[in-house]
XYZ file of N, CA and C in Angstrom:
726
model
N 27.625 -0.504 24.427
C 26.342 -0.328 23.738
C 26.524 -0.637 22.260
N 25.647 -1.484 21.733
C 25.775 -1.838 20.337
C 25.332 -0.670 19.468
N 25.939 -0.585 18.322
C 25.588 0.493 17.415
C 24.253 0.202 16.748
N 23.520 1.278 16.405
C 22.272 1.129 15.692
C 22.560 0.642 14.275
N 21.556 0.066 13.670
C 21.662 -0.437 12.316
C 21.959 0.687 11.338
N 22.865 0.461 10.425
C 23.208 1.482 9.453
C 22.795 1.097 8.044
N 22.255 -0.092 7.859
C 21.833 -0.524 6.534
C 20.733 0.378 6.006
N 20.700 0.578 4.679
C 19.686 1.429 4.065
C 18.315 0.792 4.113
N 18.242 -0.473 4.517
C 16.946 -1.145 4.597
C 16.076 -0.541 5.678
N 16.664 0.083 6.667
C 15.930 0.616 7.800
C 15.978 2.134 7.836
N 14.905 2.716 8.332
C 14.905 4.109 8.735
C 14.879 4.111 10.246
N 15.912 4.655 10.887
C 16.016 4.590 12.336
C 15.731 5.966 12.917
N 14.738 6.041 13.766
C 14.344 7.290 14.383
C 14.301 7.110 15.879
N 14.482 8.180 16.627
C 14.331 8.150 18.067
C 12.946 8.642 18.406
N 12.179 7.841 19.130
C 10.832 8.239 19.509
C 10.721 8.159 21.007
N 9.851 8.965 21.617
C 9.718 8.961 23.062
C 9.056 7.705 23.562
N 9.311 7.357 24.816
C 8.642 6.217 25.431
C 7.225 6.610 25.798
N 6.344 5.634 25.821
C 4.948 5.869 26.154
C 4.592 5.037 27.374
N 3.950 5.675 28.359
C 3.647 4.983 29.597
C 2.148 4.946 29.876
N 1.322 5.327 28.917
C -0.113 5.292 29.137
C -0.577 3.861 29.285
N -1.474 3.646 30.214
C -1.916 2.293 30.531
C -2.908 1.780 29.502
N -2.706 0.544 29.058
C -3.652 -0.124 28.173
C -4.192 -1.332 28.914
N -5.539 -1.427 29.037
C -6.112 -2.471 29.872
C -6.582 -3.688 29.089
N -6.301 -3.731 27.765
C -6.599 -4.935 27.007
C -7.982 -4.966 26.406
N -8.835 -3.970 26.675
C -10.177 -3.972 26.131
C -10.205 -3.282 24.784
N -11.028 -3.800 23.874
C -11.129 -3.189 22.557
C -11.877 -1.867 22.649
N -11.466 -0.899 21.855
C -12.138 0.381 21.799
C -13.371 0.240 20.929
N -14.492 0.777 21.377
C -15.756 0.591 20.684
C -15.889 1.559 19.522
N -14.955 1.507 18.589
C -15.057 2.305 17.390
C -14.790 1.417 16.196
N -15.476 1.695 15.110
C -15.322 0.863 13.930
C -14.813 1.655 12.734
N -14.589 2.954 12.905
C -14.081 3.785 11.820
C -12.839 4.518 12.304
N -11.826 4.577 11.442
C -10.584 5.233 11.821
C -10.033 5.992 10.622
N -9.508 7.177 10.872
C -8.873 7.945 9.810
C -7.577 7.268 9.389
N -7.305 7.289 8.098
C -6.102 6.636 7.582
C -4.845 7.173 8.245
N -4.823 8.466 8.561
C -3.629 9.054 9.161
C -3.279 8.422 10.508
N -4.275 7.885 11.222
C -4.012 7.283 12.526
C -3.319 5.936 12.403
N -3.287 5.393 11.198
C -2.576 4.136 10.962
C -1.193 4.380 10.364
N -0.809 5.629 10.233
C 0.486 5.983 9.674
C 1.576 5.743 10.717
N 2.537 4.907 10.380
C 3.600 4.554 11.334
C 4.950 5.130 10.939
N 4.943 6.199 10.127
C 6.206 6.769 9.675
C 7.044 7.270 10.845
N 6.394 7.674 11.939
C 7.118 8.112 13.124
C 7.049 7.084 14.251
N 6.770 5.842 13.901
C 6.685 4.792 14.905
C 5.271 4.603 15.423
N 5.156 3.884 16.508
C 3.871 3.563 17.117
C 4.055 3.546 18.628
N 3.106 4.080 19.395
C 3.220 4.007 20.854
C 3.340 2.561 21.332
N 3.951 2.375 22.476
C 4.057 1.034 23.051
C 2.667 0.401 23.148
N 2.552 -0.835 22.648
C 1.303 -1.604 22.650
C 0.203 -0.940 21.842
N 0.590 -0.069 20.901
C -0.365 0.528 19.954
C -1.554 1.170 20.647
N -1.276 1.898 21.709
C -2.352 2.541 22.457
C -3.207 3.404 21.544
N -4.524 3.281 21.709
C -5.470 4.082 20.948
C -6.071 3.375 19.759
N -5.533 2.214 19.381
C -6.092 1.485 18.251
C -7.096 0.439 18.734
N -8.134 0.164 17.949
C -9.112 -0.862 18.316
C -8.608 -2.253 17.919
N -8.774 -3.217 18.803
C -8.276 -4.569 18.546
C -9.416 -5.551 18.317
N -9.185 -6.489 17.378
C -10.135 -7.554 17.046
C -11.501 -7.012 16.647
N -11.521 -5.811 16.097
C -12.735 -5.193 15.586
C -12.546 -4.884 14.108
N -13.618 -5.032 13.322
C -13.548 -4.620 11.933
C -13.487 -3.099 11.888
N -12.448 -2.576 11.245
C -12.229 -1.138 11.197
C -12.412 -0.653 9.759
N -13.264 0.324 9.582
C -13.427 0.974 8.292
C -12.411 2.114 8.201
N -11.509 2.025 7.237
C -10.492 3.060 7.052
C -11.059 4.132 6.135
N -10.999 5.379 6.591
C -11.555 6.453 5.787
C -10.525 7.548 5.541
N -10.738 8.289 4.459
C -9.898 9.430 4.160
C -10.079 10.486 5.238
N -8.990 10.990 5.771
C -9.050 11.939 6.882
C -9.733 13.237 6.493
N -9.622 13.644 5.236
C -10.133 14.951 4.815
C -11.583 14.920 4.364
N -11.983 13.878 3.637
C -13.332 13.875 3.062
C -14.186 12.695 3.525
N -13.647 11.860 4.437
C -14.394 10.752 5.032
C -14.847 9.696 4.018
N -14.177 9.608 2.876
C -14.545 8.569 1.918
C -13.881 7.256 2.307
N -14.507 6.118 1.957
C -14.004 4.800 2.339
C -12.746 4.451 1.552
N -11.703 4.038 2.280
C -10.437 3.665 1.654
C -10.104 2.192 1.823
N -10.738 1.512 2.797
C -10.425 0.112 3.023
C -11.005 -0.396 4.321
N -10.664 -1.630 4.648
C -11.079 -2.262 5.900
C -9.889 -2.994 6.496
N -9.872 -3.104 7.822
C -8.752 -3.768 8.492
C -9.205 -4.315 9.834
N -8.383 -5.206 10.382
C -8.556 -5.694 11.745
C -7.166 -5.752 12.371
N -7.080 -5.404 13.640
C -5.788 -5.286 14.322
C -5.749 -6.250 15.503
N -4.641 -6.974 15.648
C -4.474 -7.923 16.744
C -3.228 -7.539 17.544
N -3.192 -7.958 18.814
C -2.039 -7.646 19.653
C -1.727 -8.835 20.559
N -0.440 -9.063 20.756
C 0.041 -10.119 21.655
C 1.158 -9.534 22.500
N 1.152 -9.822 23.793
C 2.173 -9.290 24.677
C 2.752 -10.340 25.603
N 4.040 -10.203 25.921
C 4.714 -11.108 26.841
C 5.452 -10.301 27.893
N 5.449 -10.818 29.118
C 6.111 -10.142 30.232
C 6.802 -11.188 31.099
N 7.846 -11.833 30.580
C 8.442 -12.985 31.264
C 9.193 -12.666 32.542
N 9.642 -11.429 32.730
C 10.476 -11.121 33.877
C 9.696 -10.596 35.072
N 8.426 -10.309 34.899
C 7.620 -9.831 36.025
C 7.050 -11.029 36.766
N 7.448 -11.223 38.012
C 7.062 -12.420 38.756
C 5.687 -12.300 39.406
N 5.265 -11.096 39.749
C 4.007 -10.929 40.465
C 2.876 -10.510 39.534
N 3.015 -9.373 38.887
C 1.964 -8.852 38.016
C 2.507 -8.755 36.604
N 1.899 -9.514 35.682
C 2.320 -9.461 34.285
C 1.457 -8.419 33.569
N 2.093 -7.395 33.078
C 1.376 -6.285 32.468
C 2.142 -5.759 31.267
N 2.262 -6.567 30.202
C 3.111 -6.153 29.070
C 2.615 -4.914 28.344
N 1.304 -4.628 28.422
C 0.746 -3.535 27.643
C 0.856 -2.179 28.338
N 1.183 -2.157 29.627
C 1.157 -0.904 30.373
C 2.298 0.033 30.009
N 3.397 -0.500 29.513
C 4.540 0.325 29.143
C 5.777 -0.539 29.025
N 6.827 -0.032 28.402
C 8.054 -0.830 28.277
C 8.700 -1.064 29.634
N 9.248 -2.251 29.787
C 9.973 -2.645 30.991
C 10.849 -3.824 30.590
N 12.036 -3.987 31.177
C 12.939 -5.043 30.728
C 12.262 -6.410 30.590
N 12.386 -7.000 29.405
C 11.836 -8.318 29.126
C 10.504 -8.308 28.415
N 9.829 -7.180 28.377
C 8.509 -7.139 27.737
C 8.645 -7.135 26.217
N 7.656 -7.768 25.579
C 7.715 -7.992 24.136
C 6.301 -7.902 23.585
N 6.116 -7.132 22.518
C 4.793 -6.893 21.933
C 4.829 -7.209 20.447
N 3.765 -7.854 19.951
C 3.566 -8.022 18.513
C 2.199 -7.449 18.165
N 2.189 -6.447 17.300
C 0.948 -5.869 16.782
C 0.849 -6.271 15.316
N -0.277 -6.842 14.925
C -0.457 -7.236 13.525
C -1.698 -6.557 12.956
N -1.559 -6.002 11.759
C -2.645 -5.324 11.077
C -2.923 -6.058 9.772
N -4.204 -6.371 9.511
C -4.597 -7.191 8.383
C -5.741 -6.520 7.639
N -5.678 -6.488 6.299
C -6.809 -5.919 5.589
C -6.526 -5.597 4.142
N -7.447 -4.858 3.561
C -7.333 -4.464 2.159
C -7.778 -3.018 2.009
N -7.121 -2.350 1.075
C -7.436 -0.961 0.765
C -7.600 -0.827 -0.744
N -7.896 0.365 -1.186
C -8.107 0.597 -2.608
C -6.904 0.137 -3.421
N -5.691 0.360 -2.885
C -4.488 0.045 -3.653
C -4.031 -1.406 -3.518
N -4.664 -2.199 -2.663
C -4.279 -3.598 -2.541
C -4.473 -4.142 -1.138
N -3.962 -5.357 -0.872
C -4.098 -6.025 0.422
C -2.787 -5.907 1.204
N -2.884 -6.068 2.513
C -1.679 -5.921 3.324
C -1.757 -6.763 4.587
N -0.589 -7.102 5.095
C -0.401 -7.647 6.440
C 0.819 -6.925 6.990
N 0.673 -6.296 8.121
C 1.732 -5.463 8.693
C 2.058 -5.974 10.090
N 3.334 -6.214 10.348
C 3.770 -6.732 11.640
C 4.674 -5.706 12.322
N 4.255 -5.271 13.502
C 5.041 -4.361 14.318
C 5.560 -5.136 15.526
N 6.871 -5.175 15.687
C 7.504 -5.852 16.816
C 8.078 -4.786 17.746
N 7.735 -4.862 19.026
C 8.262 -3.935 20.028
C 8.927 -4.754 21.131
N 10.150 -4.373 21.473
C 10.905 -5.152 22.442
C 11.642 -4.232 23.401
N 11.538 -4.540 24.693
C 12.332 -3.871 25.724
C 13.282 -4.927 26.293
N 14.431 -5.133 25.657
C 15.334 -6.221 26.078
C 15.844 -6.013 27.494
N 16.063 -7.126 28.189
C 16.533 -7.068 29.571
C 17.862 -6.338 29.673
N 18.693 -6.464 28.643
C 20.002 -5.828 28.654
C 19.946 -4.361 28.257
N 18.805 -3.943 27.686
C 18.702 -2.584 27.190
C 19.347 -2.381 25.830
N 19.829 -3.467 25.219
C 20.497 -3.377 23.929
C 19.910 -4.397 22.961
N 19.738 -3.999 21.704
C 19.248 -4.908 20.673
C 19.723 -4.412 19.318
N 19.812 -5.323 18.372
C 20.088 -4.964 16.990
C 18.761 -4.929 16.246
N 18.467 -3.785 15.658
C 17.171 -3.638 15.006
C 16.978 -4.640 13.879
N 18.051 -4.962 13.148
C 17.898 -5.906 12.046
C 17.498 -7.295 12.530
N 17.754 -7.595 13.796
C 17.374 -8.897 14.333
C 15.950 -8.901 14.882
N 15.304 -7.744 14.892
C 13.912 -7.655 15.333
C 12.935 -7.552 14.169
N 13.451 -7.543 12.947
C 12.593 -7.466 11.767
C 12.332 -8.870 11.236
N 11.097 -9.366 11.271
C 10.828 -10.729 10.806
C 11.048 -10.881 9.306
N 11.625 -12.015 8.929
C 11.859 -12.315 7.524
C 10.700 -13.086 6.910
N 9.985 -13.825 7.738
C 8.782 -14.531 7.280
C 7.772 -14.568 8.411
N 6.518 -14.730 8.043
C 5.476 -15.079 9.006
C 4.723 -16.269 8.448
N 4.537 -17.281 9.290
C 3.789 -18.482 8.904
C 2.539 -18.567 9.755
N 1.423 -18.895 9.116
C 0.133 -18.980 9.784
C -0.433 -20.378 9.624
N -0.799 -21.020 10.730
C -1.415 -22.338 10.674
C -2.916 -22.201 10.520
N -3.415 -22.386 9.297
C -4.822 -22.147 8.993
C -5.460 -23.417 8.450
N -6.392 -23.973 9.193
C -7.187 -25.119 8.740
C -6.325 -26.242 8.172
N -5.279 -26.601 8.895
C -4.460 -27.738 8.510
C -3.386 -27.440 7.486
N -3.258 -26.195 7.057
C -2.197 -25.838 6.127
C -1.416 -24.645 6.668
N -0.218 -24.463 6.142
C 0.638 -23.368 6.582
C 0.732 -22.337 5.463
N 0.329 -21.131 5.771
C 0.453 -20.019 4.820
C 1.685 -19.217 5.209
N 2.641 -19.117 4.283
C 3.873 -18.371 4.545
C 3.856 -17.067 3.762
N 4.161 -15.979 4.472
C 4.206 -14.659 3.855
C 5.619 -14.098 3.996
N 6.051 -13.364 2.992
C 7.362 -12.718 3.015
C 7.180 -11.209 2.854
N 8.171 -10.426 3.298
C 8.032 -8.968 3.203
C 7.794 -8.488 1.782
N 7.025 -7.430 1.659
C 6.756 -6.841 0.349
C 8.048 -6.295 -0.243
N 8.352 -6.631 -1.479
C 9.606 -6.156 -2.085
C 9.595 -4.654 -2.366
N 8.425 -4.045 -2.322
C 8.319 -2.626 -2.660
C 8.321 -1.706 -1.440
N 8.564 -2.270 -0.261
C 8.549 -1.436 0.944
C 9.825 -1.674 1.751
N 10.216 -0.662 2.514
C 11.375 -0.767 3.380
C 10.935 -1.033 4.811
N 11.645 -1.908 5.475
C 11.394 -2.151 6.887
C 11.836 -0.918 7.670
N 11.006 -0.488 8.614
C 11.330 0.693 9.418
C 11.749 0.270 10.817
N 12.743 0.929 11.357
C 13.213 0.629 12.700
C 13.244 1.879 13.558
N 12.944 1.723 14.842
C 12.861 2.843 15.769
C 13.434 2.429 17.122
N 13.834 3.410 17.899
C 14.213 3.141 19.281
C 13.762 4.297 20.144
N 13.515 4.026 21.416
C 13.062 5.062 22.330
C 13.561 4.832 23.742
N 13.778 5.904 24.466
C 14.214 5.820 25.847
C 13.005 5.716 26.781
N 13.191 5.034 27.900
C 12.148 4.981 28.918
C 12.792 4.824 30.292
N 12.016 5.098 31.322
C 12.481 4.973 32.703
C 11.551 4.036 33.462
N 12.112 3.149 34.233
C 11.319 2.266 35.083
C 11.935 2.271 36.476
N 11.170 1.819 37.456
C 11.662 1.815 38.831
C 11.705 0.400 39.387
N 12.640 0.161 40.278
C 12.754 -1.098 41.013
C 12.975 -0.791 42.489
N 12.506 -1.707 43.338
C 12.709 -1.538 44.773
C 14.044 -2.130 45.182
N 14.845 -1.327 45.801
C 16.129 -1.772 46.347
C 16.244 -1.233 47.765
N 16.327 -2.174 48.726
C 16.384 -1.784 50.151
C 15.191 -0.898 50.534
N 13.994 -1.337 50.062
C 12.741 -0.634 50.360
C 12.696 0.787 49.809
N 13.483 1.026 48.781
C 13.501 2.344 48.162
C 13.321 2.199 46.654
N 12.485 3.057 46.067
C 12.301 3.036 44.626
C 13.507 3.660 43.937
N 14.132 2.890 43.048
C 15.303 3.367 42.326
C 14.956 3.434 40.832
N 15.052 4.620 40.226
C 14.757 4.725 38.791
C 15.916 4.222 37.937
N 15.567 3.614 36.820
C 16.569 3.138 35.874
C 16.163 3.592 34.469
N 17.132 3.959 33.671
C 16.892 4.330 32.281
C 17.260 3.165 31.371
N 16.475 2.987 30.305
C 16.776 1.922 29.357
C 16.226 2.305 27.989
N 16.302 1.371 27.042
C 15.892 1.623 25.662
C 14.981 0.509 25.179
N 13.910 0.881 24.466
C 13.085 -0.127 23.803
C 13.152 0.093 22.295
N 12.843 -0.966 21.541
C 13.059 -0.968 20.101
C 11.795 -1.424 19.378
N 11.690 -1.002 18.127
C 10.507 -1.363 17.335
C 10.896 -1.518 15.872
N 10.331 -2.532 15.222
C 10.432 -2.658 13.772
C 9.029 -2.760 13.188
N 8.897 -2.326 11.948
C 7.604 -2.256 11.260
C 7.797 -2.850 9.871
N 7.186 -4.014 9.619
C 7.404 -4.747 8.373
C 6.085 -4.975 7.651
N 6.049 -4.629 6.379
C 4.866 -4.845 5.546
C 5.064 -6.114 4.731
N 4.100 -7.029 4.809
C 4.183 -8.300 4.092
C 3.282 -8.292 2.865
N 3.750 -8.994 1.829
C 3.007 -9.054 0.572
C 1.804 -9.986 0.709
N 0.655 -9.531 0.250
C -0.572 -10.332 0.239
C -1.160 -10.270 -1.167
N -1.217 -11.425 -1.848
C -1.871 -11.460 -3.153
C -3.280 -12.027 -3.001
N -3.987 -12.150 -4.101
C -5.379 -12.588 -4.055
C -5.505 -14.001 -3.483
N -4.555 -14.890 -3.789
C -4.622 -16.257 -3.276
C -4.458 -16.286 -1.758
N -3.489 -15.527 -1.246
C -3.283 -15.471 0.198
C -4.491 -14.835 0.889
N -5.016 -13.764 0.301
C -6.184 -13.104 0.877
C -7.384 -14.042 0.923
N -7.509 -14.882 -0.086
C -8.629 -15.825 -0.125
C -8.505 -16.857 0.989
N -7.275 -17.329 1.274
C -7.060 -18.270 2.372
C -7.409 -17.615 3.705
N -6.980 -16.384 3.887
C -7.281 -15.672 5.128
C -8.785 -15.417 5.257
N -9.403 -15.054 4.162
C -10.835 -14.738 4.181
C -11.687 -15.958 4.530
N -11.232 -17.143 4.133
C -12.004 -18.365 4.354
C -11.587 -19.123 5.613
N -10.681 -18.563 6.392
C -10.186 -19.240 7.600
C -11.321 -19.490 8.595
N -11.329 -20.667 9.196
C -12.297 -20.968 10.251
C -12.095 -19.990 11.403
N -13.169 -19.345 11.872
C -13.022 -18.332 12.934
C -12.668 -18.943 14.288
N -11.401 -19.148 14.509
C -10.903 -19.659 15.781
C -9.487 -19.139 15.977
N -8.989 -19.211 17.195
C -7.614 -18.783 17.451
C -6.647 -19.647 16.661
N -5.665 -19.019 16.049
C -4.660 -19.763 15.300
C -3.273 -19.421 15.855
N -2.281 -20.210 15.444
C -0.912 -19.940 15.828
C -0.133 -19.382 14.640
N 0.755 -18.455 14.934
C 1.606 -17.856 13.908
C 3.050 -17.951 14.363
N 3.964 -17.946 13.394
C 5.394 -18.013 13.706
C 6.142 -16.933 12.924
N 6.860 -16.099 13.650
C 7.772 -15.154 13.027
C 9.169 -15.758 13.026
N 9.870 -15.637 11.916
C 11.261 -16.064 11.831
C 12.115 -14.842 11.519
N 13.171 -14.651 12.319
C 14.008 -13.463 12.193
C 15.313 -13.799 11.479
N 16.086 -12.751 11.168
C 17.288 -12.913 10.352
C 18.315 -13.838 10.990
N 18.372 -13.866 12.322
C 19.357 -14.708 13.010
C 18.859 -16.126 13.251
N 17.683 -16.462 12.679
C 17.118 -17.801 12.831
C 16.197 -17.948 14.020
N 16.141 -16.954 14.886
C 15.262 -17.009 16.059
C 13.808 -17.005 15.600
N 12.972 -17.782 16.285
C 11.553 -17.834 15.952
C 10.711 -17.451 17.163
N 9.556 -16.896 16.876
C 8.598 -16.540 17.921
C 7.219 -17.036 17.494
N 6.662 -17.959 18.264
C 5.320 -18.474 18.020
C 4.351 -17.730 18.935
N 3.259 -17.257 18.370
C 2.301 -16.483 19.147
C 0.893 -16.715 18.607
N -0.130 -16.466 19.404
C -1.509 -16.672 18.947
C -2.077 -15.433 18.271
N -2.973 -15.667 17.331
C -3.810 -14.609 16.766
C -5.240 -14.939 17.153
N -5.908 -13.999 17.786
C -7.190 -14.262 18.421
C -8.330 -14.598 17.475
N -9.294 -15.321 18.003
C -10.475 -15.720 17.236
C -11.195 -14.515 16.648
N -11.306 -13.441 17.439
C -12.000 -12.254 16.952
C -11.340 -11.662 15.727
N -10.013 -11.675 15.701
C -9.283 -11.161 14.545
C -9.481 -12.059 13.343
N -9.329 -13.361 13.539
C -9.489 -14.311 12.431
C -10.899 -14.220 11.844
N -11.884 -14.054 12.694
C -13.269 -13.933 12.226
C -13.448 -12.724 11.318
N -12.742 -11.642 11.625
C -12.905 -10.414 10.847
C -12.085 -10.396 9.559
N -11.212 -11.387 9.355
C -10.478 -11.443 8.098
C -11.421 -11.520 6.899
N -12.553 -12.189 7.070
C -13.491 -12.345 5.955
C -13.908 -10.989 5.394
N -14.250 -10.066 6.283
C -14.663 -8.740 5.838
C -13.465 -7.859 5.488
N -12.395 -7.982 6.260
C -11.242 -7.110 6.046
C -10.625 -7.306 4.663
N -10.630 -8.544 4.168
C -10.044 -8.811 2.859
C -11.080 -8.841 1.734
N -12.322 -8.505 2.046
C -13.363 -8.449 1.018
C -13.495 -7.064 0.406
N -12.927 -6.042 1.042
C -13.013 -4.692 0.485
C -12.358 -4.654 -0.889
N -11.214 -5.324 -1.032
C -10.510 -5.410 -2.313
C -10.007 -6.830 -2.467
N -10.909 -7.744 -2.780
C -10.561 -9.169 -2.812
C -9.555 -9.504 -3.889
N -9.460 -8.669 -4.938
C -8.487 -8.902 -5.999
C -7.083 -8.486 -5.583
N -6.977 -7.707 -4.506
C -5.677 -7.247 -3.985
C -4.868 -6.480 -5.029
N -5.544 -5.745 -5.875
C -4.860 -4.990 -6.926
C -5.394 -3.570 -6.970
N -4.524 -2.652 -7.368
C -4.936 -1.256 -7.471
C -5.796 -1.060 -8.711
N -6.697 -0.097 -8.696
C -7.521 0.140 -9.879
C -6.661 0.563 -11.069
N -7.058 0.150 -12.230
C -6.289 0.487 -13.438
C -6.356 1.983 -13.705
N -5.234 2.523 -14.159
C -5.159 3.941 -14.449
C -5.655 4.221 -15.862
N -6.383 5.327 -16.047
C -6.865 5.667 -17.398
C -5.708 6.044 -18.323
């Protein structure tokens, strides 16, 4: 078993596995408390409970005042399941999830990438699951984003159990899934490109520390909502202090 990452760049926590079923439909809510977007203790597999491709008004949990706007996208892969592909239902060897959060708040603009992986071997290096860049193909140009220099990448791991049929008998197996959470820097110029993007599905590319790349789609519904999500604070700057 490979050792967990020890670099100070990561905070590594053990979180429980989540097996609640997600059926891919967006939740019909447009307002969310800021605390529900807090990932300090990780995120359930496939971000269960969050609304996808919907404009979300972020509000203060205590006084319900407006803090920002965001839109959340999700992509899942299930390459090892030959009959039923269900990457969102729970971790299982080979499943891979990318959750992306886009928007602006009072203190500035953000793009957040959460990578969740249940490797077939049950082993992964967290530093190799943290993307170093994200590139977005928008209207004939490539927008490249790099991690925010003022934030630390967070890493997590969790245990889970899955079953396989062997000799017509269900056999349980224990394994481990992993997650990284990376905040990318968004300035006013980048936010303006995202805000003006033609509302259609686009392709994005994550590049990791070992050179591995992952190309995945970002849905039309998410791209369409970038206009509003980045208009809450189009300057992408915090208010000046008195």
